[in-house]
PDB file of C-alpha atoms in Angstrom:
ATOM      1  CA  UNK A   1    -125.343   0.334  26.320  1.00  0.00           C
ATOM      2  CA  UNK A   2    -126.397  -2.435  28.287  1.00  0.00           C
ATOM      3  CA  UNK A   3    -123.903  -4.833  26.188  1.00  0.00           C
ATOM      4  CA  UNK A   4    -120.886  -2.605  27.046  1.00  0.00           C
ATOM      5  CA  UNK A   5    -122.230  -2.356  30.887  1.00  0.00           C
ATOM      6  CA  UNK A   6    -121.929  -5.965  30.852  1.00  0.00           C
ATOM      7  CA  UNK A   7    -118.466  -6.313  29.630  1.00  0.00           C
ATOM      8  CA  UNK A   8    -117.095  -3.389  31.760  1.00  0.00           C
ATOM      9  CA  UNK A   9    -118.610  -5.564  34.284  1.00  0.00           C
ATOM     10  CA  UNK A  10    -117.140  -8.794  33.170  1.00  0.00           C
ATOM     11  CA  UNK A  11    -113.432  -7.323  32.806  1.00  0.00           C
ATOM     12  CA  UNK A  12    -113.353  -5.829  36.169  1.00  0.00           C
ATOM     13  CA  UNK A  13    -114.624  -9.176  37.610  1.00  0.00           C
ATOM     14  CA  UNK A  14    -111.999 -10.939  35.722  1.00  0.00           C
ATOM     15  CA  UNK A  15    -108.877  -8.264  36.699  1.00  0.00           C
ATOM     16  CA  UNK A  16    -110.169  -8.592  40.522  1.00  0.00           C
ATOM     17  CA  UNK A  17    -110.297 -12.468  40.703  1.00  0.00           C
ATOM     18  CA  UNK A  18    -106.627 -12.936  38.472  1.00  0.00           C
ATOM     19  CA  UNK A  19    -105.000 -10.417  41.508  1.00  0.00           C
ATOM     20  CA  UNK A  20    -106.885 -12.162  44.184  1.00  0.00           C
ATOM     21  CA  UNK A  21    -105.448 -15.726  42.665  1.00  0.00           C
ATOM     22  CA  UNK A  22    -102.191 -14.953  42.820  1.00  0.00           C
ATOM     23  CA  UNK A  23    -101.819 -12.162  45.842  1.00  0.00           C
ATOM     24  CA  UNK A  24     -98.848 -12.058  48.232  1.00  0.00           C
ATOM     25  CA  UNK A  25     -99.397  -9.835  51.079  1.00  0.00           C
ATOM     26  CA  UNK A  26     -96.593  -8.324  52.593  1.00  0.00           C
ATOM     27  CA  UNK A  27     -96.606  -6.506  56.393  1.00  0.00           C
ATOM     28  CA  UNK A  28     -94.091  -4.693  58.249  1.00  0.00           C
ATOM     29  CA  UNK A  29     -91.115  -4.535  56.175  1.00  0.00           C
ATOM     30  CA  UNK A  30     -87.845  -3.131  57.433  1.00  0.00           C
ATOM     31  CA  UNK A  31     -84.419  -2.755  56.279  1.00  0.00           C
ATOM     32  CA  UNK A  32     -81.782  -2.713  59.667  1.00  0.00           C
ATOM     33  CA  UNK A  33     -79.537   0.981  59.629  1.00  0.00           C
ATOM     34  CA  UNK A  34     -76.019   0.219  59.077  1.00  0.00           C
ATOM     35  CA  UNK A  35     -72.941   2.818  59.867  1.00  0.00           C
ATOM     36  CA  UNK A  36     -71.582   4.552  57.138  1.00  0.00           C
ATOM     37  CA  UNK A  37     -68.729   2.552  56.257  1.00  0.00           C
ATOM     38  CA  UNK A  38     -71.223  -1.100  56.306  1.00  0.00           C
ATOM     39  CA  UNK A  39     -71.282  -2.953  53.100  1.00  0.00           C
ATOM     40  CA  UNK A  40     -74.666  -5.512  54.104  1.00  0.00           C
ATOM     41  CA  UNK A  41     -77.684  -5.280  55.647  1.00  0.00           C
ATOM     42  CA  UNK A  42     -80.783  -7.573  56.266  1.00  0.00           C
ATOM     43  CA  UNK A  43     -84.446  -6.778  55.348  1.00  0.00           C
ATOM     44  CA  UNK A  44     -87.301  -8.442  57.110  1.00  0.00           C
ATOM     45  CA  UNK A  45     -90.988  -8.742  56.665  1.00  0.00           C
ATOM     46  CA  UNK A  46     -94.119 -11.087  57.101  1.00  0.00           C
ATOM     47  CA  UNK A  47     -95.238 -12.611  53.597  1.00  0.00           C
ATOM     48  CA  UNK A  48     -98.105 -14.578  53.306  1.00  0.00           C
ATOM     49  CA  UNK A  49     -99.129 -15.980  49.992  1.00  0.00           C
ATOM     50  CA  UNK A  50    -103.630 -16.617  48.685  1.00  0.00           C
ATOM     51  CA  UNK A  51    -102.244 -19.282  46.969  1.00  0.00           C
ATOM     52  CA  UNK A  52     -99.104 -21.954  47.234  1.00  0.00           C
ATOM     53  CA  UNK A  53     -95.856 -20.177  45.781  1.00  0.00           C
ATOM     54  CA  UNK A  54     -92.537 -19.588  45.808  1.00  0.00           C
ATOM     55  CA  UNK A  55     -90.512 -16.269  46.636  1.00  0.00           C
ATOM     56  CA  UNK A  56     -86.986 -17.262  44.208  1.00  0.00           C
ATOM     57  CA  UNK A  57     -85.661 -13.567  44.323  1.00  0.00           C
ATOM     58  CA  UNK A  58     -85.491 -10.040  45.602  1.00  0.00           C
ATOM     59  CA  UNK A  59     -84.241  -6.909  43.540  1.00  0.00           C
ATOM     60  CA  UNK A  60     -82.817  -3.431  45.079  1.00  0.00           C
ATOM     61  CA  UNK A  61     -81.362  -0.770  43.494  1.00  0.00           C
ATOM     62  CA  UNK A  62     -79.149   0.094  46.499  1.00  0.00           C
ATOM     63  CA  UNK A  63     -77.521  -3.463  46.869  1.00  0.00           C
ATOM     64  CA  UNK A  64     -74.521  -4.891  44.433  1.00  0.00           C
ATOM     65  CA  UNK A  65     -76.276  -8.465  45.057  1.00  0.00           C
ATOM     66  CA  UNK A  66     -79.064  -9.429  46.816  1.00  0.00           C
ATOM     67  CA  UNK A  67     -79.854 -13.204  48.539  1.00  0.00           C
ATOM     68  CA  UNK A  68     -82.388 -15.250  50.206  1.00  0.00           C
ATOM     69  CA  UNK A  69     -80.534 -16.534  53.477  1.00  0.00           C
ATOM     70  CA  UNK A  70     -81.616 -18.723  56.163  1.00  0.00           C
ATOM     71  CA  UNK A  71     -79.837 -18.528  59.503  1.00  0.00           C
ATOM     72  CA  UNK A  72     -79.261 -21.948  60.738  1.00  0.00           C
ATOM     73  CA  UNK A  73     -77.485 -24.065  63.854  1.00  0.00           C
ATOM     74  CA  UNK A  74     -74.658 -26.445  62.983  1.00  0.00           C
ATOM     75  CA  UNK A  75     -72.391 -27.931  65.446  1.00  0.00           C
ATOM     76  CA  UNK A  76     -73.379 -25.741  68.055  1.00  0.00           C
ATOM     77  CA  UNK A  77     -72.408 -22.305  65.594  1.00  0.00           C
ATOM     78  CA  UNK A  78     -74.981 -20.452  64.262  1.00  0.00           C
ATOM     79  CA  UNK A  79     -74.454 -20.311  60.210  1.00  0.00           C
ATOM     80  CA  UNK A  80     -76.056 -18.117  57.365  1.00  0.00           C
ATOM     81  CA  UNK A  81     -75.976 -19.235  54.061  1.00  0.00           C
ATOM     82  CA  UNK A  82     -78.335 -18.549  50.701  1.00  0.00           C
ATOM     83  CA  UNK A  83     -81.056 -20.391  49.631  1.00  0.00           C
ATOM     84  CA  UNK A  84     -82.268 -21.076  46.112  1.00  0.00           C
ATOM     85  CA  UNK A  85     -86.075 -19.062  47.620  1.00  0.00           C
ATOM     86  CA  UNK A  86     -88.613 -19.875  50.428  1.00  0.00           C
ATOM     87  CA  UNK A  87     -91.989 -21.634  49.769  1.00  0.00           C
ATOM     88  CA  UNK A  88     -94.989 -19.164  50.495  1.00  0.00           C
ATOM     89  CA  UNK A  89     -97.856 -22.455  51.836  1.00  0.00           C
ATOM     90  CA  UNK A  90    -101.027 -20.790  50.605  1.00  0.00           C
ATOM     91  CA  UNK A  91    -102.459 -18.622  53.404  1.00  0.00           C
ATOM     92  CA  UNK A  92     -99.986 -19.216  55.508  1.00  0.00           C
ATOM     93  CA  UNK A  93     -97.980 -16.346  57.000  1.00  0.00           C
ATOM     94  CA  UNK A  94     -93.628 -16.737  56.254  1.00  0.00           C
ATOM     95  CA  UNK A  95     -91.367 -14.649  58.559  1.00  0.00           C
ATOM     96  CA  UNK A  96     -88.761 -12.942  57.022  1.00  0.00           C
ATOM     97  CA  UNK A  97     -87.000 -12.404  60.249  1.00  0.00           C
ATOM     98  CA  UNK A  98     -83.511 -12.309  62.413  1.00  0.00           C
ATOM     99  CA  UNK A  99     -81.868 -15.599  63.026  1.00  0.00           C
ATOM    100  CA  UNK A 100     -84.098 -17.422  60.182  1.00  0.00           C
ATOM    101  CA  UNK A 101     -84.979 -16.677  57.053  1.00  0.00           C
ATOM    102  CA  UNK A 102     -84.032 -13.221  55.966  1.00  0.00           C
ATOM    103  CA  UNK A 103     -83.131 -11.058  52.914  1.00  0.00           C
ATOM    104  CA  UNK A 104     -79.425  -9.400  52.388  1.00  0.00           C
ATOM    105  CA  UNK A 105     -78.553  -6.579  51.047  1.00  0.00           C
ATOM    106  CA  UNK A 106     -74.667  -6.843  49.704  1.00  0.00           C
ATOM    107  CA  UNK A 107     -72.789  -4.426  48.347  1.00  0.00           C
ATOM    108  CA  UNK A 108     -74.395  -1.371  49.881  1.00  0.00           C
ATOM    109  CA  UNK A 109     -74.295   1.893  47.303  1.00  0.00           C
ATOM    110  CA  UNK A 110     -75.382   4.096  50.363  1.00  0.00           C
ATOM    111  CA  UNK A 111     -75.892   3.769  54.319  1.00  0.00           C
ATOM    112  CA  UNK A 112     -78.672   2.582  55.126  1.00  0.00           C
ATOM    113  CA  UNK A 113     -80.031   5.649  57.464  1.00  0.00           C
ATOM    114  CA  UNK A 114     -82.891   5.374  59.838  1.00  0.00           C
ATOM    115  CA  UNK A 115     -86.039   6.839  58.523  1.00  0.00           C
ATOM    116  CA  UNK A 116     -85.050   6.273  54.769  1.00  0.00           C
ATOM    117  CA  UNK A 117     -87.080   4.160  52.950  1.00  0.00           C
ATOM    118  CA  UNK A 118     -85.881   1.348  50.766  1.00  0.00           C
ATOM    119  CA  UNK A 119     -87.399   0.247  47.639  1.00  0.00           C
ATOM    120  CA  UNK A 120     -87.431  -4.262  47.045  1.00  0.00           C
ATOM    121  CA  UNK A 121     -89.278  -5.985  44.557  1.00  0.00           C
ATOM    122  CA  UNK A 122     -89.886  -9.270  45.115  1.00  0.00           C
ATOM    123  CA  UNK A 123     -90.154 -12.247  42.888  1.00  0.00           C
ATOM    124  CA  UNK A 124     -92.958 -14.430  43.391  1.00  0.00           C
ATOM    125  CA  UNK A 125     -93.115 -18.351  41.387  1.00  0.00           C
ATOM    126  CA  UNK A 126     -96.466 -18.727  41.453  1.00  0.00           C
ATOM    127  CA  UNK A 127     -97.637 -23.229  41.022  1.00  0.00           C
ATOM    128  CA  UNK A 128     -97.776 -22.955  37.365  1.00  0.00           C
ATOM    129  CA  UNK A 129     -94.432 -21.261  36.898  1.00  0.00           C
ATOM    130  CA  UNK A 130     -94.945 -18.089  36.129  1.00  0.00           C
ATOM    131  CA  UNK A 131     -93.250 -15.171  38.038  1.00  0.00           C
ATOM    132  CA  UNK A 132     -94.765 -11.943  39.677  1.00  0.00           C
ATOM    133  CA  UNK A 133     -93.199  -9.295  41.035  1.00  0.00           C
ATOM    134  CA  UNK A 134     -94.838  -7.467  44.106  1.00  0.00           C
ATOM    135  CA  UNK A 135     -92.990  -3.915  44.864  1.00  0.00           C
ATOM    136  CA  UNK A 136     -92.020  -3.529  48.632  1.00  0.00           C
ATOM    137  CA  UNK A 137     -90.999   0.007  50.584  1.00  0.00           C
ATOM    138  CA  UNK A 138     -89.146  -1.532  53.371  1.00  0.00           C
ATOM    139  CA  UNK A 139     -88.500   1.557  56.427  1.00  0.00           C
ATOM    140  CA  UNK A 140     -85.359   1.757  57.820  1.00  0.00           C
ATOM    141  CA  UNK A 141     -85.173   0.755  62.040  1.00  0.00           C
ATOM    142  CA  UNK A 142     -82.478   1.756  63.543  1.00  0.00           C
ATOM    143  CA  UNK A 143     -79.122  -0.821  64.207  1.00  0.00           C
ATOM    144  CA  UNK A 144     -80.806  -1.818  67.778  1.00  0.00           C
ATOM    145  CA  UNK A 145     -84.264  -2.487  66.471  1.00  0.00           C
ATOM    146  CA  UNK A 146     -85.964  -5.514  67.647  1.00  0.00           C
ATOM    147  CA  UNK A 147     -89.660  -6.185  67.005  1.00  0.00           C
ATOM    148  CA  UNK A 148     -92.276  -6.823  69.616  1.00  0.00           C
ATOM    149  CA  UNK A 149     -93.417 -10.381  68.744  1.00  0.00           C
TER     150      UNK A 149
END
């Protein structure tokens, strides 16, 4: 008895410090409403990683294609374009947020309705490599919805 106490012992121990290693934390996600007819939308959230990594993708069922963009100033214009993922400094907090970094959602299958919730799973390269994926329910704010910083 006191052999198996141990082990249960040992293998939650051993489950709770591999999740802590590798943990990305992810507050206040949001997807912005679109009108019916809109075929992109961004989503936005505050990641912060326990150890150095990598976000390289994010999955949605209700996108075509979905990117990693930063928003960026050149020549005086504002540009978006997509980036190959966003480094995640190791307990350091990453905005996912309007006019920088940002997630879009292309190829809408549905409006994106305030109220609905909006399922992303993100894909996390952790230093040695190897990918995790951390499931996200991102709310939808309305089109005019600005956060308080």
């Amino acid at each position: 008895m006191k052999l198996l106490k141990q082990t249960v012992i040992l293998s939650v121990a051993t489950l709770l410090a591999a999740s802590a290693h590798a943990q990305v934390t992810v507050k206040d996600p949001w997807v912005r409403a679109t009108v019916p007819a809109a075929k992109a939308s961004g989503a936005f959230m505050l990641l912060q990683s326990a150890q150095d990594a990598r976000l390289v993708e994010v999955r949605s069922p209700v996108a075509g294609m979905v990117e990693i963009h930063q928003m960026s100033m050149d020549n005086g214009m504002m540009k978006m374009s997509a980036v190959d993922g966003i480094d995640l400094p190791a307990g350091k907090p990453v905005a996912l947020a309007s006019g920088g970094y940002h997630v879009m959602l292309m190829g809408l299958k549905q409006q994106m309705k305030e109220g609905d919730t909006i399922p992303l799973t993100l894909v996390v390269q952790k230093k040695d490599k190897k990918l995790e994926t951390v499931d996200v329910k991102a709310l939808v704010k309305p089109l005019n919805y600005s956060p308080s910083k």
